[in-house]
Amino acid sequence: MAQHDYSKILAIIDKIYAASVSDDWQSVIEAIAEHFDEIPVQLFGHDIALNKPELMVVVNHGEERLQQYAEHYHAINPWLPGIVSAPVGQVRTTQEYLPEDRLLKTEFYNDWIRPHEDIRRGAGVTLFNDDERTLMLGTNLRTGDQADRMDELTDFMRIVVPHIYRAIEIQHGLQGAQLVGRQYQDVLDQVGNAVILLDRQGGLCHQNAAADDLMRVGGLFHLGSFGALSAVDRAGNREIADGLAAIRRDRLNYHRRIFLIRGGDGLDTYFAMIAPLEQVMERTAFRQDFAGTRTPEAMLLVARPSYGREMVRSALQS
């Protein structure tokens, strides 16, 4: 196991999670490069069908090299087949993408890599691949470091990649909430009851002002990993899960029904209903194009105890 300065790695992980809010992935790439004494690092997407790059967030490649890649060398990148076929999330070395003896015979190496700087060895990870597009994080070591730092580099990648995945998931949730919020906020805030929009797995996409108040009081719901909403009341939570499952199976014929959610810590019992949400969200960022987004598919309406069942129905219809 290579030796690491974990305080510096934790600082990079902080930048990764900060990027989920700021979208500043350039700072993440720069921090990784600095950690290994300014090596070339790239977060790039590639359209497999059209064989062209779709995103380049890079550092330490140089303008001339990048221009040459965009104009010609992306189309003959011999590492790409290995990147596309690699299991998503698995850190691999450049030699695993393509044996070095084969790389050294290519135009890509002799006319693009060597004239600038010999960075033929490194490590990368395929972050997303749907047979049409791929998204990859790659790093390249300089010749003088290739023998001594490869183990350190691959270990480092295995440490930070799970955090990159989670940061992207958080970013998707935030972007989805922002988009839904712009479309629904005024309408939902006029509903006197709490309205919570959920994705197909029960992840929280958005909530109105009444739901904000309900969440702050506590004792009724809690959020799990990746923003998954669950009720403290087991029976109520089962109703939510069953409702979402029924919507996934057949949203057009879903039969809405009112159920109870009992609050903990002496809170009142609430009436609730879950219903399909007819809404198609547009993709709003590159990462959503490559890795999906949290799309609201169901609406959970929670009525204040004094309202009763008829008020739930009328609020939902409105």
mmCIF file of C-alpha atoms in Angstrom:
data_model
loop_
_atom_site.group_PDB
_atom_site.id
_atom_site.type_symbol
_atom_site.label_atom_id
_atom_site.label_comp_id
_atom_site.label_asym_id
_atom_site.label_seq_id
_atom_site.Cartn_x
_atom_site.Cartn_y
_atom_site.Cartn_z
ATOM 1 C CA MET A 1 0.000 0.000 0.000
ATOM 2 C CA ALA A 2 1.414 3.378 -1.006
ATOM 3 C CA GLN A 3 1.955 6.079 1.599
ATOM 4 C CA HIS A 4 -0.505 8.988 1.517
ATOM 5 C CA ASP A 5 -0.859 12.386 3.099
ATOM 6 C CA TYR A 6 -4.466 11.875 4.170
ATOM 7 C CA SER A 7 -4.891 15.460 5.351
ATOM 8 C CA LYS A 8 -4.322 16.608 1.769
ATOM 9 C CA ILE A 9 -6.650 13.924 0.414
ATOM 10 C CA LEU A 10 -9.370 15.059 2.830
ATOM 11 C CA ALA A 11 -8.925 18.615 1.539
ATOM 12 C CA ILE A 12 -9.483 17.331 -2.017
ATOM 13 C CA ILE A 13 -12.570 15.422 -0.893
ATOM 14 C CA ASP A 14 -13.884 18.670 0.597
ATOM 15 C CA LYS A 15 -13.461 20.298 -2.827
ATOM 16 C CA ILE A 16 -15.310 17.390 -4.443
ATOM 17 C CA TYR A 17 -18.374 17.901 -2.242
ATOM 18 C CA ALA A 18 -18.138 21.686 -2.641
ATOM 19 C CA ALA A 19 -18.351 21.147 -6.415
ATOM 20 C CA SER A 20 -21.710 19.432 -5.959
ATOM 21 C CA VAL A 21 -23.058 22.871 -4.985
ATOM 22 C CA SER A 22 -20.786 25.254 -6.911
ATOM 23 C CA ASP A 23 -20.323 23.138 -10.074
ATOM 24 C CA ASP A 24 -16.633 24.075 -9.853
ATOM 25 C CA TRP A 25 -15.152 20.776 -11.046
ATOM 26 C CA GLN A 26 -12.202 22.675 -12.472
ATOM 27 C CA SER A 27 -11.003 23.284 -8.911
ATOM 28 C CA VAL A 28 -11.268 19.559 -8.187
ATOM 29 C CA ILE A 29 -9.182 18.683 -11.242
ATOM 30 C CA GLU A 30 -6.611 21.324 -10.318
ATOM 31 C CA ALA A 31 -6.381 20.002 -6.742
ATOM 32 C CA ILE A 32 -5.759 16.452 -7.974
ATOM 33 C CA ALA A 33 -3.077 17.714 -10.351
ATOM 34 C CA GLU A 34 -1.393 19.719 -7.588
ATOM 35 C CA HIS A 35 -1.415 16.712 -5.251
ATOM 36 C CA PHE A 36 0.798 14.875 -7.750
ATOM 37 C CA ASP A 37 3.078 17.847 -8.547
ATOM 38 C CA GLU A 38 1.027 19.268 -11.412
ATOM 39 C CA ILE A 39 0.351 16.195 -13.511
ATOM 40 C CA PRO A 40 -2.114 16.333 -16.434
ATOM 41 C CA VAL A 41 -5.664 15.526 -15.255
ATOM 42 C CA GLN A 42 -8.830 15.443 -17.315
ATOM 43 C CA LEU A 43 -12.550 14.913 -16.799
ATOM 44 C CA PHE A 44 -13.891 14.281 -20.254
ATOM 45 C CA GLY A 45 -16.941 12.974 -22.011
ATOM 46 C CA HIS A 46 -17.033 11.285 -25.397
ATOM 47 C CA ASP A 47 -19.929 10.713 -27.781
ATOM 48 C CA ILE A 48 -19.335 7.111 -28.813
ATOM 49 C CA ALA A 49 -21.751 7.142 -31.760
ATOM 50 C CA LEU A 50 -20.313 10.326 -33.283
ATOM 51 C CA ASN A 51 -16.772 9.638 -32.033
ATOM 52 C CA LYS A 52 -16.232 13.155 -30.756
ATOM 53 C CA PRO A 53 -15.463 14.762 -27.384
ATOM 54 C CA GLU A 54 -18.328 16.402 -25.514
ATOM 55 C CA LEU A 55 -16.626 17.816 -22.444
ATOM 56 C CA MET A 56 -13.089 18.610 -21.459
ATOM 57 C CA VAL A 57 -12.360 19.818 -17.940
ATOM 58 C CA VAL A 58 -8.584 19.647 -17.958
ATOM 59 C CA VAL A 59 -5.403 20.974 -16.412
ATOM 60 C CA ASN A 60 -1.738 20.851 -17.460
ATOM 61 C CA HIS A 61 -2.262 19.806 -21.068
ATOM 62 C CA GLY A 62 -1.536 23.091 -22.818
ATOM 63 C CA GLU A 63 -3.659 24.934 -25.362
ATOM 64 C CA GLU A 64 -1.858 23.556 -28.415
ATOM 65 C CA ARG A 65 -2.222 19.954 -27.260
ATOM 66 C CA LEU A 66 -5.924 20.436 -26.490
ATOM 67 C CA GLN A 67 -6.597 22.046 -29.850
ATOM 68 C CA GLN A 68 -4.867 19.201 -31.660
ATOM 69 C CA TYR A 69 -6.895 16.668 -29.681
ATOM 70 C CA ALA A 70 -10.185 18.416 -30.461
ATOM 71 C CA GLU A 71 -9.387 18.724 -34.158
ATOM 72 C CA HIS A 72 -7.987 15.267 -34.861
ATOM 73 C CA TYR A 73 -6.532 13.018 -32.181
ATOM 74 C CA HIS A 74 -9.787 12.359 -30.295
ATOM 75 C CA ALA A 75 -10.877 10.285 -33.288
ATOM 76 C CA ILE A 76 -7.851 7.966 -33.050
ATOM 77 C CA ASN A 77 -7.428 7.798 -29.256
ATOM 78 C CA PRO A 78 -6.316 4.158 -28.776
ATOM 79 C CA TRP A 79 -7.245 4.220 -25.087
ATOM 80 C CA LEU A 80 -10.936 4.921 -25.821
ATOM 81 C CA PRO A 81 -12.033 1.323 -26.605
ATOM 82 C CA GLY A 82 -10.604 0.224 -23.262
ATOM 83 C CA ILE A 83 -12.249 3.136 -21.470
ATOM 84 C CA VAL A 84 -15.625 2.373 -23.043
ATOM 85 C CA SER A 85 -15.445 -1.349 -22.254
ATOM 86 C CA ALA A 86 -14.115 -0.909 -18.698
ATOM 87 C CA PRO A 87 -16.498 -1.619 -15.817
ATOM 88 C CA VAL A 88 -17.961 1.611 -14.489
ATOM 89 C CA GLY A 89 -16.294 2.707 -11.260
ATOM 90 C CA GLN A 90 -13.259 0.436 -11.579
ATOM 91 C CA VAL A 91 -9.884 2.205 -11.478
ATOM 92 C CA ARG A 92 -7.576 1.021 -14.253
ATOM 93 C CA THR A 93 -4.109 1.914 -15.464
ATOM 94 C CA THR A 94 -3.398 3.080 -19.002
ATOM 95 C CA GLN A 95 -1.664 -0.247 -19.658
ATOM 96 C CA GLU A 96 -4.903 -2.031 -18.756
ATOM 97 C CA TYR A 97 -6.739 0.138 -21.261
ATOM 98 C CA LEU A 98 -4.132 -0.692 -23.918
ATOM 99 C CA PRO A 99 -0.847 -2.641 -23.609
ATOM 100 C CA GLU A 100 2.065 -0.236 -23.840
ATOM 101 C CA ASP A 101 3.805 -2.047 -26.706
ATOM 102 C CA ARG A 102 0.723 -1.415 -28.851
ATOM 103 C CA LEU A 103 0.405 2.208 -27.726
ATOM 104 C CA LEU A 104 4.003 2.962 -28.751
ATOM 105 C CA LYS A 105 3.219 2.007 -32.362
ATOM 106 C CA THR A 106 0.289 4.409 -32.739
ATOM 107 C CA GLU A 107 0.071 7.792 -34.426
ATOM 108 C CA PHE A 108 -1.652 9.020 -31.285
ATOM 109 C CA TYR A 109 1.440 8.358 -29.178
ATOM 110 C CA ASN A 110 4.156 9.276 -31.658
ATOM 111 C CA ASP A 111 2.568 12.421 -33.103
ATOM 112 C CA TRP A 112 0.534 13.734 -30.149
ATOM 113 C CA ILE A 113 1.919 12.491 -26.822
ATOM 114 C CA ARG A 114 5.666 12.359 -27.418
ATOM 115 C CA PRO A 115 6.190 15.769 -29.049
ATOM 116 C CA HIS A 116 4.713 17.547 -26.037
ATOM 117 C CA GLU A 117 5.577 15.411 -23.021
ATOM 118 C CA ASP A 118 5.715 11.653 -22.544
ATOM 119 C CA ILE A 119 2.688 10.970 -20.329
ATOM 120 C CA ARG A 120 1.926 7.500 -21.611
ATOM 121 C CA ARG A 121 1.293 6.023 -18.158
ATOM 122 C CA GLY A 122 -1.428 6.918 -15.707
ATOM 123 C CA ALA A 123 -4.729 5.777 -14.256
ATOM 124 C CA GLY A 124 -8.385 6.478 -14.886
ATOM 125 C CA VAL A 125 -11.928 5.464 -14.122
ATOM 126 C CA THR A 126 -15.020 5.285 -16.305
ATOM 127 C CA LEU A 127 -17.699 7.196 -14.385
ATOM 128 C CA PHE A 128 -20.580 6.586 -16.783
ATOM 129 C CA ASN A 129 -21.222 4.604 -19.942
ATOM 130 C CA ASP A 130 -24.532 3.954 -21.707
ATOM 131 C CA ASP A 131 -23.132 2.698 -25.044
ATOM 132 C CA GLU A 132 -23.779 6.139 -26.558
ATOM 133 C CA ARG A 133 -21.731 8.358 -24.257
ATOM 134 C CA THR A 134 -18.990 7.808 -21.762
ATOM 135 C CA LEU A 135 -17.639 10.006 -18.972
ATOM 136 C CA MET A 136 -14.130 9.427 -17.659
ATOM 137 C CA LEU A 137 -11.695 10.845 -15.107
ATOM 138 C CA GLY A 138 -8.103 10.369 -16.220
ATOM 139 C CA THR A 139 -4.656 11.151 -14.824
ATOM 140 C CA ASN A 140 -1.229 10.888 -16.440
ATOM 141 C CA LEU A 141 2.174 10.707 -14.803
ATOM 142 C CA ARG A 142 5.289 12.262 -16.251
ATOM 143 C CA THR A 143 8.089 9.941 -17.327
ATOM 144 C CA GLY A 144 10.225 10.568 -14.237
ATOM 145 C CA ASP A 145 7.378 9.692 -11.867
ATOM 146 C CA GLN A 146 5.932 6.684 -13.665
ATOM 147 C CA ALA A 147 8.002 4.078 -11.827
ATOM 148 C CA ASP A 148 7.677 5.568 -8.339
ATOM 149 C CA ARG A 149 4.146 6.986 -8.097
ATOM 150 C CA MET A 150 1.855 4.637 -10.024
ATOM 151 C CA ASP A 151 0.787 2.702 -6.916
ATOM 152 C CA GLU A 152 0.179 5.969 -5.076
ATOM 153 C CA LEU A 153 -1.896 7.275 -7.979
ATOM 154 C CA THR A 154 -4.102 4.187 -8.297
ATOM 155 C CA ASP A 155 -4.656 4.050 -4.522
ATOM 156 C CA PHE A 156 -5.569 7.723 -4.529
ATOM 157 C CA MET A 157 -8.100 7.198 -7.315
ATOM 158 C CA ARG A 158 -9.739 4.336 -5.424
ATOM 159 C CA ILE A 159 -10.083 6.596 -2.375
ATOM 160 C CA VAL A 160 -11.660 9.605 -4.107
ATOM 161 C CA VAL A 161 -13.838 7.984 -6.792
ATOM 162 C CA PRO A 162 -16.695 6.964 -4.406
ATOM 163 C CA HIS A 163 -16.828 10.575 -3.198
ATOM 164 C CA ILE A 164 -17.007 11.848 -6.778
ATOM 165 C CA TYR A 165 -19.980 9.560 -7.402
ATOM 166 C CA ARG A 166 -21.761 10.796 -4.311
ATOM 167 C CA ALA A 167 -21.033 14.450 -5.126
ATOM 168 C CA ILE A 168 -22.512 14.000 -8.597
ATOM 169 C CA GLU A 169 -25.607 12.395 -7.055
ATOM 170 C CA ILE A 170 -25.978 15.317 -4.648
ATOM 171 C CA GLN A 171 -25.561 17.779 -7.506
ATOM 172 C CA HIS A 172 -28.267 16.057 -9.531
ATOM 173 C CA GLY A 173 -30.637 16.237 -6.577
ATOM 174 C CA LEU A 174 -29.955 19.929 -6.102
ATOM 175 C CA GLN A 175 -30.346 20.709 -9.806
ATOM 176 C CA GLY A 176 -33.586 18.750 -9.927
ATOM 177 C CA ALA A 177 -34.901 20.560 -6.881
ATOM 178 C CA GLN A 178 -33.983 23.928 -8.363
ATOM 179 C CA LEU A 179 -35.720 23.154 -11.641
ATOM 180 C CA VAL A 180 -38.805 21.760 -9.962
ATOM 181 C CA GLY A 181 -38.802 24.668 -7.553
ATOM 182 C CA ARG A 182 -38.866 27.222 -10.362
ATOM 183 C CA GLN A 183 -41.773 25.446 -12.004
ATOM 184 C CA TYR A 184 -43.863 24.621 -8.954
ATOM 185 C CA GLN A 185 -42.926 26.842 -6.035
ATOM 186 C CA ASP A 186 -45.636 29.493 -6.381
ATOM 187 C CA VAL A 187 -48.383 26.932 -6.936
ATOM 188 C CA LEU A 188 -47.264 24.542 -4.215
ATOM 189 C CA ASP A 189 -46.887 27.280 -1.617
ATOM 190 C CA GLN A 190 -50.532 28.232 -2.141
ATOM 191 C CA VAL A 191 -51.579 24.742 -1.051
ATOM 192 C CA GLY A 192 -52.246 24.821 2.664
ATOM 193 C CA ASN A 193 -50.956 21.296 3.143
ATOM 194 C CA ALA A 194 -47.431 19.953 2.942
ATOM 195 C CA VAL A 195 -46.526 18.811 -0.581
ATOM 196 C CA ILE A 196 -43.398 16.743 -1.187
ATOM 197 C CA LEU A 197 -42.244 15.709 -4.664
ATOM 198 C CA LEU A 198 -40.456 12.341 -4.822
ATOM 199 C CA ASP A 199 -38.497 10.481 -7.475
ATOM 200 C CA ARG A 200 -39.247 6.871 -8.393
ATOM 201 C CA GLN A 201 -37.159 5.537 -5.487
ATOM 202 C CA GLY A 202 -38.554 7.904 -2.867
ATOM 203 C CA GLY A 203 -35.774 10.480 -3.113
ATOM 204 C CA LEU A 204 -36.755 14.023 -2.128
ATOM 205 C CA CYS A 205 -36.892 16.332 -5.166
ATOM 206 C CA HIS A 206 -38.699 19.330 -3.739
ATOM 207 C CA GLN A 207 -41.056 20.442 -0.974
ATOM 208 C CA ASN A 208 -43.251 23.475 -0.470
ATOM 209 C CA ALA A 209 -43.174 25.916 2.443
ATOM 210 C CA ALA A 210 -45.657 23.897 4.510
ATOM 211 C CA ALA A 211 -43.507 20.792 4.078
ATOM 212 C CA ASP A 212 -40.448 22.817 5.107
ATOM 213 C CA ASP A 213 -42.216 23.658 8.361
ATOM 214 C CA LEU A 214 -43.210 20.036 8.874
ATOM 215 C CA MET A 215 -39.655 18.815 8.327
ATOM 216 C CA ARG A 216 -38.266 21.383 10.760
ATOM 217 C CA VAL A 217 -40.630 20.239 13.506
ATOM 218 C CA GLY A 218 -39.283 16.706 13.134
ATOM 219 C CA GLY A 219 -40.791 13.468 14.366
ATOM 220 C CA LEU A 220 -42.674 12.714 11.140
ATOM 221 C CA PHE A 221 -40.071 12.167 8.391
ATOM 222 C CA HIS A 222 -36.355 11.777 8.087
ATOM 223 C CA LEU A 223 -33.946 11.789 5.149
ATOM 224 C CA GLY A 224 -31.629 8.882 4.545
ATOM 225 C CA SER A 225 -28.644 8.531 2.232
ATOM 226 C CA PHE A 226 -28.890 10.391 -1.073
ATOM 227 C CA GLY A 227 -32.009 12.231 0.133
ATOM 228 C CA ALA A 228 -34.326 9.222 0.439
ATOM 229 C CA LEU A 229 -37.451 10.230 2.370
ATOM 230 C CA SER A 230 -39.012 7.897 4.905
ATOM 231 C CA ALA A 231 -41.715 8.269 7.532
ATOM 232 C CA VAL A 232 -40.891 7.597 11.160
ATOM 233 C CA ASP A 233 -44.197 5.704 11.387
ATOM 234 C CA ARG A 234 -43.571 2.227 9.940
ATOM 235 C CA ALA A 235 -47.104 1.767 8.648
ATOM 236 C CA GLY A 236 -47.051 5.179 6.989
ATOM 237 C CA ASN A 237 -43.641 4.488 5.496
ATOM 238 C CA ARG A 238 -44.916 1.199 4.091
ATOM 239 C CA GLU A 239 -47.852 3.049 2.476
ATOM 240 C CA ILE A 240 -45.421 5.472 0.802
ATOM 241 C CA ALA A 241 -43.201 2.639 -0.458
ATOM 242 C CA ASP A 242 -46.192 0.639 -1.710
ATOM 243 C CA GLY A 243 -47.607 3.708 -3.442
ATOM 244 C CA LEU A 244 -44.341 4.424 -5.241
ATOM 245 C CA ALA A 245 -44.059 0.780 -6.296
ATOM 246 C CA ALA A 246 -47.626 0.837 -7.663
ATOM 247 C CA ILE A 247 -46.908 4.050 -9.601
ATOM 248 C CA ARG A 248 -43.796 2.476 -11.136
ATOM 249 C CA ARG A 249 -45.836 -0.562 -12.194
ATOM 250 C CA ASP A 250 -48.817 1.254 -13.710
ATOM 251 C CA ARG A 251 -49.056 4.983 -13.141
ATOM 252 C CA LEU A 252 -52.073 5.420 -15.438
ATOM 253 C CA ASN A 253 -54.261 3.050 -13.415
ATOM 254 C CA TYR A 254 -52.885 3.890 -10.006
ATOM 255 C CA HIS A 255 -55.620 4.014 -7.375
ATOM 256 C CA ARG A 256 -55.038 6.867 -4.965
ATOM 257 C CA ARG A 257 -55.966 6.297 -1.378
ATOM 258 C CA ILE A 258 -55.691 8.254 1.820
ATOM 259 C CA PHE A 259 -53.659 6.782 4.668
ATOM 260 C CA LEU A 260 -52.433 7.839 8.086
ATOM 261 C CA ILE A 261 -48.951 8.853 9.186
ATOM 262 C CA ARG A 262 -48.544 8.901 12.928
ATOM 263 C CA GLY A 263 -46.031 11.320 14.321
ATOM 264 C CA GLY A 264 -43.450 10.371 16.884
ATOM 265 C CA ASP A 265 -42.738 12.249 20.099
ATOM 266 C CA GLY A 266 -46.414 12.832 20.761
ATOM 267 C CA LEU A 267 -47.159 14.574 17.460
ATOM 268 C CA ASP A 268 -50.619 14.349 15.943
ATOM 269 C CA THR A 269 -51.678 11.861 13.306
ATOM 270 C CA TYR A 270 -51.637 13.257 9.763
ATOM 271 C CA PHE A 271 -53.662 12.283 6.723
ATOM 272 C CA ALA A 272 -51.605 11.627 3.595
ATOM 273 C CA MET A 273 -51.999 10.700 -0.049
ATOM 274 C CA ILE A 274 -49.474 9.805 -2.732
ATOM 275 C CA ALA A 275 -50.230 10.329 -6.414
ATOM 276 C CA PRO A 276 -48.389 10.219 -9.770
ATOM 277 C CA LEU A 277 -46.871 13.478 -10.929
ATOM 278 C CA GLU A 278 -47.166 14.086 -14.643
ATOM 279 C CA GLN A 279 -44.036 16.058 -15.338
ATOM 280 C CA VAL A 280 -41.083 15.597 -17.648
ATOM 281 C CA MET A 281 -37.989 17.513 -16.660
ATOM 282 C CA GLU A 282 -35.456 18.720 -19.177
ATOM 283 C CA ARG A 283 -31.824 17.955 -18.567
ATOM 284 C CA THR A 284 -30.085 21.038 -17.340
ATOM 285 C CA ALA A 285 -26.391 20.147 -17.126
ATOM 286 C CA PHE A 286 -23.764 17.991 -18.775
ATOM 287 C CA ARG A 287 -23.523 15.599 -15.845
ATOM 288 C CA GLN A 288 -27.252 14.970 -16.072
ATOM 289 C CA ASP A 289 -26.865 14.047 -19.740
ATOM 290 C CA PHE A 290 -24.232 11.527 -18.764
ATOM 291 C CA ALA A 291 -25.521 10.167 -15.477
ATOM 292 C CA GLY A 292 -29.243 10.839 -15.315
ATOM 293 C CA THR A 293 -31.084 13.110 -12.965
ATOM 294 C CA ARG A 294 -33.503 12.916 -10.074
ATOM 295 C CA THR A 295 -36.871 13.341 -11.760
ATOM 296 C CA PRO A 296 -40.024 13.869 -9.676
ATOM 297 C CA GLU A 297 -42.572 11.167 -10.407
ATOM 298 C CA ALA A 298 -44.877 11.262 -7.390
ATOM 299 C CA MET A 299 -46.461 13.827 -5.103
ATOM 300 C CA LEU A 300 -46.932 13.124 -1.401
ATOM 301 C CA LEU A 301 -49.534 15.368 0.182
ATOM 302 C CA VAL A 302 -49.679 15.525 3.984
ATOM 303 C CA ALA A 303 -52.718 17.220 5.517
ATOM 304 C CA ARG A 304 -52.704 19.019 8.812
ATOM 305 C CA PRO A 305 -54.628 17.092 11.472
ATOM 306 C CA SER A 306 -57.526 19.555 11.587
ATOM 307 C CA TYR A 307 -58.245 19.313 7.874
ATOM 308 C CA GLY A 308 -59.527 15.765 7.423
ATOM 309 C CA ARG A 309 -59.927 13.562 4.386
ATOM 310 C CA GLU A 310 -62.067 15.830 2.227
ATOM 311 C CA MET A 311 -59.564 18.650 2.541
ATOM 312 C CA VAL A 312 -56.840 16.273 1.427
ATOM 313 C CA ARG A 313 -58.816 15.403 -1.678
ATOM 314 C CA SER A 314 -59.620 18.991 -2.533
ATOM 315 C CA ALA A 315 -56.056 20.177 -1.947
ATOM 316 C CA LEU A 316 -54.692 17.428 -4.165
ATOM 317 C CA GLN A 317 -57.171 18.236 -6.926
ATOM 318 C CA SER A 318 -56.245 21.915 -6.776
#
